[in-house]
Coordinates of C-alpha atoms in Angstrom, one line a residue:
X12 CA -9.9 -47.1 31.9
X13 CA -8.6 -45.3 35.0
X14 CA -10.6 -47.7 37.0
X15 CA -9.2 -50.7 35.2
X16 CA -5.5 -50.0 35.6
X17 CA -4.9 -47.7 32.6
X18 CA -2.4 -45.5 34.3
X19 CA -0.1 -44.0 31.7
X20 CA -1.0 -42.7 28.3
X21 CA 1.4 -41.1 25.8
X22 CA 0.0 -38.4 23.5
X23 CA 2.1 -37.6 20.5
X24 CA 1.5 -34.1 19.2
X25 CA 0.2 -31.0 21.1
X26 CA -2.1 -29.5 18.6
X27 CA -5.6 -28.8 19.7
X28 CA -6.7 -32.4 19.1
X29 CA -3.9 -33.9 21.2
X30 CA -4.2 -31.2 23.9
X31 CA -8.0 -31.7 24.3
X32 CA -7.6 -35.4 24.5
X33 CA -4.8 -35.2 27.1
X34 CA -6.8 -32.8 29.2
X35 CA -9.9 -35.0 29.2
X36 CA -7.8 -38.1 30.1
X37 CA -6.0 -36.3 32.9
X38 CA -9.4 -35.1 34.3
X39 CA -10.3 -38.8 34.7
X40 CA -7.2 -39.5 36.8
X41 CA -5.0 -40.9 34.0
X42 CA -1.3 -39.9 33.9
X43 CA -0.6 -38.3 30.5
X44 CA 2.7 -37.4 28.9
X45 CA 2.7 -35.3 25.8
X46 CA 5.6 -35.5 23.3
X47 CA 5.9 -32.5 20.9
X48 CA 8.6 -32.0 18.3
X49 CA 8.1 -28.3 18.3
X50 CA 9.3 -25.7 20.8
X51 CA 5.8 -25.2 22.1
X52 CA 2.2 -26.4 21.9
X53 CA -0.5 -25.5 19.3
X54 CA 0.4 -27.1 16.0
X55 CA -1.4 -24.8 13.5
X56 CA -2.8 -22.9 16.4
X57 CA 0.8 -21.9 17.5
X58 CA 2.1 -18.4 17.3
X59 CA 5.3 -16.9 16.1
X60 CA 7.5 -14.4 18.0
X61 CA 9.9 -12.3 16.2
X62 CA 12.3 -9.5 17.3
X63 CA 13.3 -6.5 15.3
X64 CA 16.9 -5.2 15.1
X65 CA 15.9 -2.4 17.5
X66 CA 14.6 -4.9 20.1
X67 CA 10.9 -4.5 19.3
X68 CA 9.1 -7.8 19.8
X69 CA 6.3 -8.9 17.5
X70 CA 3.9 -11.8 17.8
X71 CA 1.8 -13.3 15.0
X72 CA -0.9 -16.0 14.8
X73 CA 0.7 -17.3 11.6
X74 CA -1.5 -20.5 11.5
X75 CA -5.2 -20.7 12.1
X76 CA -6.5 -17.1 12.2
X77 CA -9.8 -18.0 14.1
X78 CA -12.3 -20.8 14.5
X79 CA -16.0 -21.3 14.7
X80 CA -18.3 -23.8 16.6
X81 CA -21.5 -25.6 15.7
X82 CA -21.5 -28.9 17.6
X83 CA -23.0 -28.7 21.1
X84 CA -20.1 -30.4 22.9
X85 CA -17.6 -28.1 21.3
X86 CA -19.7 -25.0 22.0
X87 CA -19.9 -26.1 25.7
X88 CA -16.1 -26.6 25.8
X89 CA -15.3 -23.3 24.2
X90 CA -17.6 -21.5 26.6
X91 CA -15.7 -23.0 29.5
X92 CA -12.5 -21.7 27.9
X93 CA -14.1 -18.3 27.5
X94 CA -14.9 -18.2 31.2
X95 CA -11.3 -19.0 31.9
X96 CA -10.1 -16.1 29.7
X97 CA -8.5 -18.4 27.2
X98 CA -10.7 -17.4 24.2
X99 CA -12.7 -14.4 23.1
X100 CA -14.9 -13.4 20.2
X101 CA -13.3 -11.6 17.3
X102 CA -16.2 -9.4 16.2
X103 CA -15.0 -8.0 12.8
X104 CA -16.1 -7.7 9.3
X105 CA -14.5 -9.6 6.4
X106 CA -14.3 -8.7 2.8
X107 CA -13.7 -10.6 -0.5
X108 CA -11.5 -9.2 -3.3
X109 CA -11.9 -10.5 -6.8
X110 CA -8.6 -10.1 -8.6
X111 CA -10.2 -10.6 -12.0
X112 CA -12.5 -7.6 -11.7
X113 CA -10.2 -5.8 -9.3
X114 CA -13.1 -5.1 -7.0
X115 CA -14.2 -5.8 -3.5
X116 CA -17.2 -8.0 -4.3
X117 CA -18.9 -8.8 -1.0
X118 CA -18.7 -8.9 2.8
X119 CA -19.7 -11.7 5.1
X120 CA -23.3 -11.3 6.2
X121 CA -23.6 -14.4 8.4
X122 CA -23.8 -14.2 12.1
X123 CA -21.2 -16.9 12.8
X124 CA -19.2 -16.2 15.9
X125 CA -15.4 -16.1 15.3
X126 CA -13.2 -17.2 18.2
X127 CA -9.6 -16.5 18.9
X128 CA -7.3 -17.6 21.7
X129 CA -6.1 -14.8 24.0
X130 CA -3.6 -13.3 24.3
X131 CA -2.4 -15.6 21.4
X132 CA -4.0 -18.4 19.5
X133 CA -1.9 -21.1 21.2
X134 CA -3.1 -20.0 24.7
X135 CA -5.7 -22.7 24.7
X136 CA -3.3 -25.6 23.9
X137 CA -0.8 -24.1 26.3
X138 CA -3.3 -24.1 29.2
X139 CA -4.5 -27.6 28.4
X140 CA -0.9 -28.9 28.3
X141 CA -0.2 -27.3 31.7
X142 CA -3.1 -28.9 33.4
X143 CA -3.0 -31.2 36.4
X144 CA -2.0 -34.7 35.5
X145 CA -0.4 -33.7 32.2
X146 CA 3.4 -33.6 31.6
X147 CA 4.4 -31.9 28.3
X148 CA 7.8 -32.5 26.7
X149 CA 8.6 -30.1 23.9
X150 CA 11.4 -30.3 21.4
X151 CA 11.2 -34.1 21.5
X152 CA 10.6 -36.0 18.2
X153 CA 9.3 -39.5 18.5
X154 CA 11.3 -41.7 16.1
X155 CA 9.6 -45.1 16.8
X156 CA 6.5 -46.5 18.6
X157 CA 6.9 -50.1 19.5
X158 CA 4.1 -52.4 20.8
X159 CA 5.6 -54.9 23.3
X160 CA 3.2 -57.8 23.1
X161 CA 4.5 -59.7 26.2
X162 CA 4.3 -56.6 28.3
X163 CA 1.1 -55.3 26.7
X164 CA 2.6 -51.8 26.6
X165 CA 4.1 -49.3 24.3
X166 CA 7.7 -48.3 24.2
X167 CA 8.5 -44.9 22.7
X168 CA 11.9 -44.2 21.2
X169 CA 13.2 -40.7 20.4
X170 CA 14.7 -39.7 17.1
X171 CA 18.1 -40.0 18.8
X172 CA 17.5 -43.6 19.7
X173 CA 17.0 -43.0 23.4
X174 CA 13.9 -44.6 25.1
X175 CA 11.3 -42.0 26.1
X176 CA 9.3 -44.4 28.3
X177 CA 6.7 -47.2 28.4
X178 CA 3.0 -46.5 28.3
X179 CA -0.3 -48.4 28.6
X180 CA -1.8 -46.6 25.6
X181 CA -0.9 -44.2 22.9
X182 CA -2.8 -41.3 21.3
X183 CA -1.2 -40.3 17.9
X184 CA -2.5 -36.8 17.0
X185 CA 0.4 -36.0 14.7
X186 CA -0.4 -37.3 11.2
X187 CA 3.3 -37.3 10.3
X188 CA 3.7 -40.4 12.6
X189 CA 2.3 -42.5 9.8
X190 CA 3.3 -40.3 6.8
X191 CA 5.9 -41.1 4.1
X192 CA 6.8 -37.4 4.4
X193 CA 8.5 -38.3 7.7
X194 CA 10.9 -40.5 5.7
X195 CA 11.6 -37.7 3.2
X196 CA 12.5 -35.3 6.0
X197 CA 14.3 -37.6 8.5
X198 CA 15.6 -40.4 6.3
X199 CA 14.0 -43.2 8.4
X200 CA 10.6 -45.0 8.2
X201 CA 7.6 -43.3 9.8
X202 CA 7.5 -44.0 13.6
X203 CA 4.2 -45.9 13.6
X204 CA 3.7 -49.0 11.4
X205 CA 0.0 -49.3 10.8
X206 CA 0.2 -52.3 8.5
X207 CA -0.8 -54.8 11.3
X208 CA -4.0 -52.9 12.1
X209 CA -7.3 -53.7 10.3
X210 CA -9.2 -50.6 9.6
X211 CA -6.0 -48.5 9.5
X212 CA -5.3 -49.2 5.8
X213 CA -6.4 -45.7 4.9
X214 CA -3.2 -44.5 6.5
X215 CA -0.8 -46.8 4.7
X216 CA -0.2 -44.3 1.8
X217 CA -0.2 -41.3 4.1
X218 CA -2.9 -38.7 4.5
X219 CA -3.2 -36.3 1.5
X220 CA -2.4 -32.8 2.6
X221 CA -2.2 -29.3 1.2
X222 CA 0.7 -26.9 2.0
X223 CA 0.5 -23.2 2.6
X224 CA 2.9 -20.3 3.0
X225 CA 2.1 -17.6 5.6
X226 CA 3.5 -14.1 5.4
X227 CA 3.9 -12.0 8.5
X228 CA 3.8 -8.2 8.0
X229 CA 4.2 -5.3 10.4
X230 CA 3.6 -1.6 9.8
X231 CA 4.9 1.0 12.2
X232 CA 4.9 4.7 13.0
X233 CA 8.5 5.7 13.1
X234 CA 10.0 8.8 14.8
X235 CA 12.0 9.9 11.7
X236 CA 11.0 13.0 9.9
X237 CA 7.3 12.4 9.8
X238 CA 7.5 9.1 7.9
X239 CA 5.4 7.4 10.6
X240 CA 2.6 9.9 10.0
X241 CA 2.7 9.0 6.3
X242 CA 2.4 5.3 7.1
X243 CA -0.5 6.0 9.4
X244 CA -2.3 8.0 6.8
X245 CA -1.7 5.2 4.2
X246 CA -3.0 2.6 6.6
X247 CA -6.1 4.7 7.2
X248 CA -6.6 5.1 3.4
X249 CA -6.5 1.3 3.0
X250 CA -9.6 1.1 5.1
X251 CA -11.2 4.1 3.5
X252 CA -10.7 2.3 0.1
X253 CA -12.6 -0.7 1.5
X254 CA -15.3 1.6 2.8
X255 CA -15.6 -0.4 6.1
X256 CA -13.1 -1.5 8.7
X257 CA -12.4 -4.9 7.1
X258 CA -10.0 -7.0 9.2
X259 CA -9.9 -10.0 6.9
X260 CA -9.9 -10.3 3.1
X261 CA -10.5 -13.5 1.1
X262 CA -9.1 -13.5 -2.4
X263 CA -10.9 -14.8 -5.5
X264 CA -9.2 -15.6 -8.8
X265 CA -5.8 -15.2 -7.4
X266 CA -3.2 -17.9 -8.1
X267 CA -1.0 -16.8 -5.1
X268 CA -3.1 -15.3 -2.3
X269 CA -6.0 -16.9 -0.4
X270 CA -6.5 -14.8 2.7
X271 CA -5.2 -11.7 4.5
X272 CA -6.0 -11.0 8.2
X273 CA -5.3 -8.0 10.4
X274 CA -3.8 -10.0 13.3
X275 CA -3.4 -7.0 15.6
X276 CA -7.2 -6.3 15.5
X277 CA -7.8 -9.4 17.6
X278 CA -8.8 -8.9 21.3
X279 CA -6.1 -8.7 24.0
X280 CA -3.2 -8.6 21.6
X281 CA 0.1 -7.4 22.8
X282 CA 3.4 -7.0 20.9
X283 CA 1.7 -4.8 18.3
X284 CA 3.8 -2.3 16.5
X285 CA 3.5 1.1 18.2
X286 CA 0.6 2.9 16.6
X287 CA 0.8 0.3 13.8
X288 CA -0.7 -2.9 12.7
X289 CA 0.3 -6.5 12.0
X290 CA -1.1 -8.7 9.2
X291 CA -0.8 -12.3 8.2
X292 CA -1.3 -13.4 4.6
X293 CA -1.9 -17.1 3.5
X294 CA -1.0 -18.4 0.1
X295 CA -3.1 -20.7 -2.0
X296 CA -2.3 -24.4 -1.8
X297 CA -1.5 -24.4 -5.5
X298 CA 1.1 -21.7 -5.1
X299 CA 2.7 -23.5 -2.1
X300 CA 2.7 -26.8 -4.1
X301 CA 4.5 -25.2 -7.0
X302 CA 7.3 -23.9 -4.7
X303 CA 7.6 -27.2 -2.9
X304 CA 7.8 -29.0 -6.2
X305 CA 11.0 -27.1 -7.0
X306 CA 12.6 -26.9 -3.5
X307 CA 11.5 -30.2 -1.8
X308 CA 10.0 -30.9 1.6
X309 CA 13.1 -30.1 3.6
X310 CA 13.3 -26.8 5.5
X311 CA 13.2 -24.0 2.9
X312 CA 16.3 -21.8 2.7
X313 CA 16.2 -18.1 3.6
X314 CA 16.6 -17.3 -0.1
X315 CA 13.4 -19.3 -0.9
X316 CA 11.4 -17.8 1.9
X317 CA 12.6 -14.3 0.9
X318 CA 11.4 -14.9 -2.7
X319 CA 8.0 -16.2 -1.4
X320 CA 7.6 -13.2 0.9
X321 CA 8.2 -10.8 -1.9
X322 CA 5.7 -12.6 -4.3
X323 CA 3.0 -12.8 -1.7
X324 CA 3.4 -9.1 -0.7
X325 CA 3.4 -8.0 -4.4
X326 CA 0.2 -9.9 -4.9
X327 CA -1.3 -8.1 -1.8
X328 CA -0.2 -4.7 -3.3
X329 CA -1.8 -5.7 -6.7
X330 CA -5.2 -5.3 -5.1
X331 CA -4.8 -1.6 -5.7
X332 CA -5.1 -0.8 -2.0
X333 CA -2.9 1.8 -0.6
X334 CA -0.5 -0.6 1.3
X335 CA 2.7 1.0 2.6
X336 CA 6.0 -0.8 2.6
X337 CA 6.2 -2.9 5.8
X338 CA 9.0 -2.5 8.2
X339 CA 8.9 -6.2 9.0
X340 CA 8.2 -9.0 6.5
X341 CA 8.9 -12.8 6.9
X342 CA 7.5 -15.9 5.4
X343 CA 6.8 -19.3 7.0
X344 CA 6.0 -22.6 5.3
X345 CA 3.3 -24.9 6.6
X346 CA 4.5 -28.0 4.6
X347 CA 1.8 -30.5 5.5
X348 CA -0.6 -28.7 7.7
X349 CA -4.0 -28.9 6.0
X350 CA -5.5 -32.4 5.4
X351 CA -7.3 -32.8 2.0
X352 CA -9.8 -35.4 3.3
X353 CA -11.5 -36.8 6.4
X354 CA -10.6 -40.5 7.1
X355 CA -13.1 -41.2 9.9
X356 CA -16.0 -38.7 9.9
X357 CA -18.4 -41.0 11.6
X358 CA -16.2 -42.5 14.4
X359 CA -14.1 -39.3 14.6
X360 CA -11.0 -41.2 15.4
X361 CA -9.3 -44.5 14.7
X362 CA -9.1 -47.0 17.5
X363 CA -7.5 -50.4 18.2
X364 CA -8.7 -51.9 21.5
X365 CA -6.1 -54.6 21.7
X366 CA -3.2 -52.3 21.8
X367 CA -5.0 -49.2 23.2
X368 CA -4.0 -47.1 20.2
X369 CA -6.0 -44.0 19.2
X370 CA -5.3 -41.9 16.2
X371 CA -7.0 -38.5 16.2
X372 CA -6.8 -35.1 14.5
X373 CA -8.7 -32.8 12.1
X374 CA -7.8 -35.3 9.3
X375 CA -10.3 -37.7 11.0
X376 CA -13.3 -35.4 11.0
X377 CA -12.9 -32.1 9.1
X378 CA -9.9 -29.8 8.3
X379 CA -10.6 -27.2 10.9
X380 CA -10.3 -26.5 14.7
X381 CA -13.7 -27.8 15.5
X382 CA -13.0 -31.1 13.7
X383 CA -9.8 -31.5 15.6
X384 CA -11.6 -30.9 18.9
X385 CA -14.2 -33.4 18.1
X386 CA -11.6 -36.0 17.2
X387 CA -9.7 -35.4 20.5
X388 CA -12.9 -35.8 22.5
X389 CA -13.6 -39.1 20.6
X390 CA -10.1 -40.5 21.2
X391 CA -10.3 -39.7 24.9
X392 CA -13.7 -41.5 25.2
X393 CA -12.0 -44.8 23.9
X394 CA -9.9 -45.0 27.0

């Protein structure tokens, strides 16, 4: 489309699907503007920076812990990222804990390569959003996308009512653009009206999603009266109890916890507690749904997050592992992060040729990073 006058494309959302699509379009000579409501790129591949009272800075991959590849085009793309120093293999062993039997029941024995972004998970999206031909605008929420028929172009309006620009085509990689949940949070209709589009009816009721709470934990060695040495011994005993250096645990028969990952064991990590470790726990979708049912979809209060943090940590301790008291603990809610179905597994994206509108994301293919990448590639190919 670069050769047929397609000069300006707006990409709404800077998760891996939108970032991949934007990068491919820019490589074809198309001018791309990314609009992202968050403070930075990444979506579920973003990371969280926190600062302790003493000034110690921490960093957590509080969303996607790692990803795998199987499709040739994704394998090729990830290898190119690896050569640029954006990703690395996370070569660790994972365990599975059965709460019902209170036993570690198995370890992964497959040879699947696990990849992580370096030095943080959002490094990939950040690099793609900073590429030549891509302009990224963060902290900008799109409130309305209008197709102007007589100009054959799109007009994007911000949540504050101000015009964000006019574009020859749009890539919607944020599922909230068509979701009723947008109305619940912002009090206005979803930005993109899909009712005029044949083939988009699957979006009319919103995409079913599953929520999740993440708990960020940090364990330190402190300089006070040998307490740090006790913590270090306890951390070592945790791994001795597991009998191997397990850096990830999946939970079976738990109503509260689904996964636990040692975030600081990933390659090239900085902002690690001195002589300590950082962990990220993920709740089950059922637990998250029960909390949201009581508190609603609006931003959870500190009181709610504190209660969630305590419940997740107590469930972690209930494993019987020798887990010391963390010196940092904070919960985060992913309210609509995980799609419960794939709406376009064959085409890998939705496309309207008349208005040059593409909709992409993991919700089109499969609810994982590779699915999101495949959808971003497919959306870019439509232009």
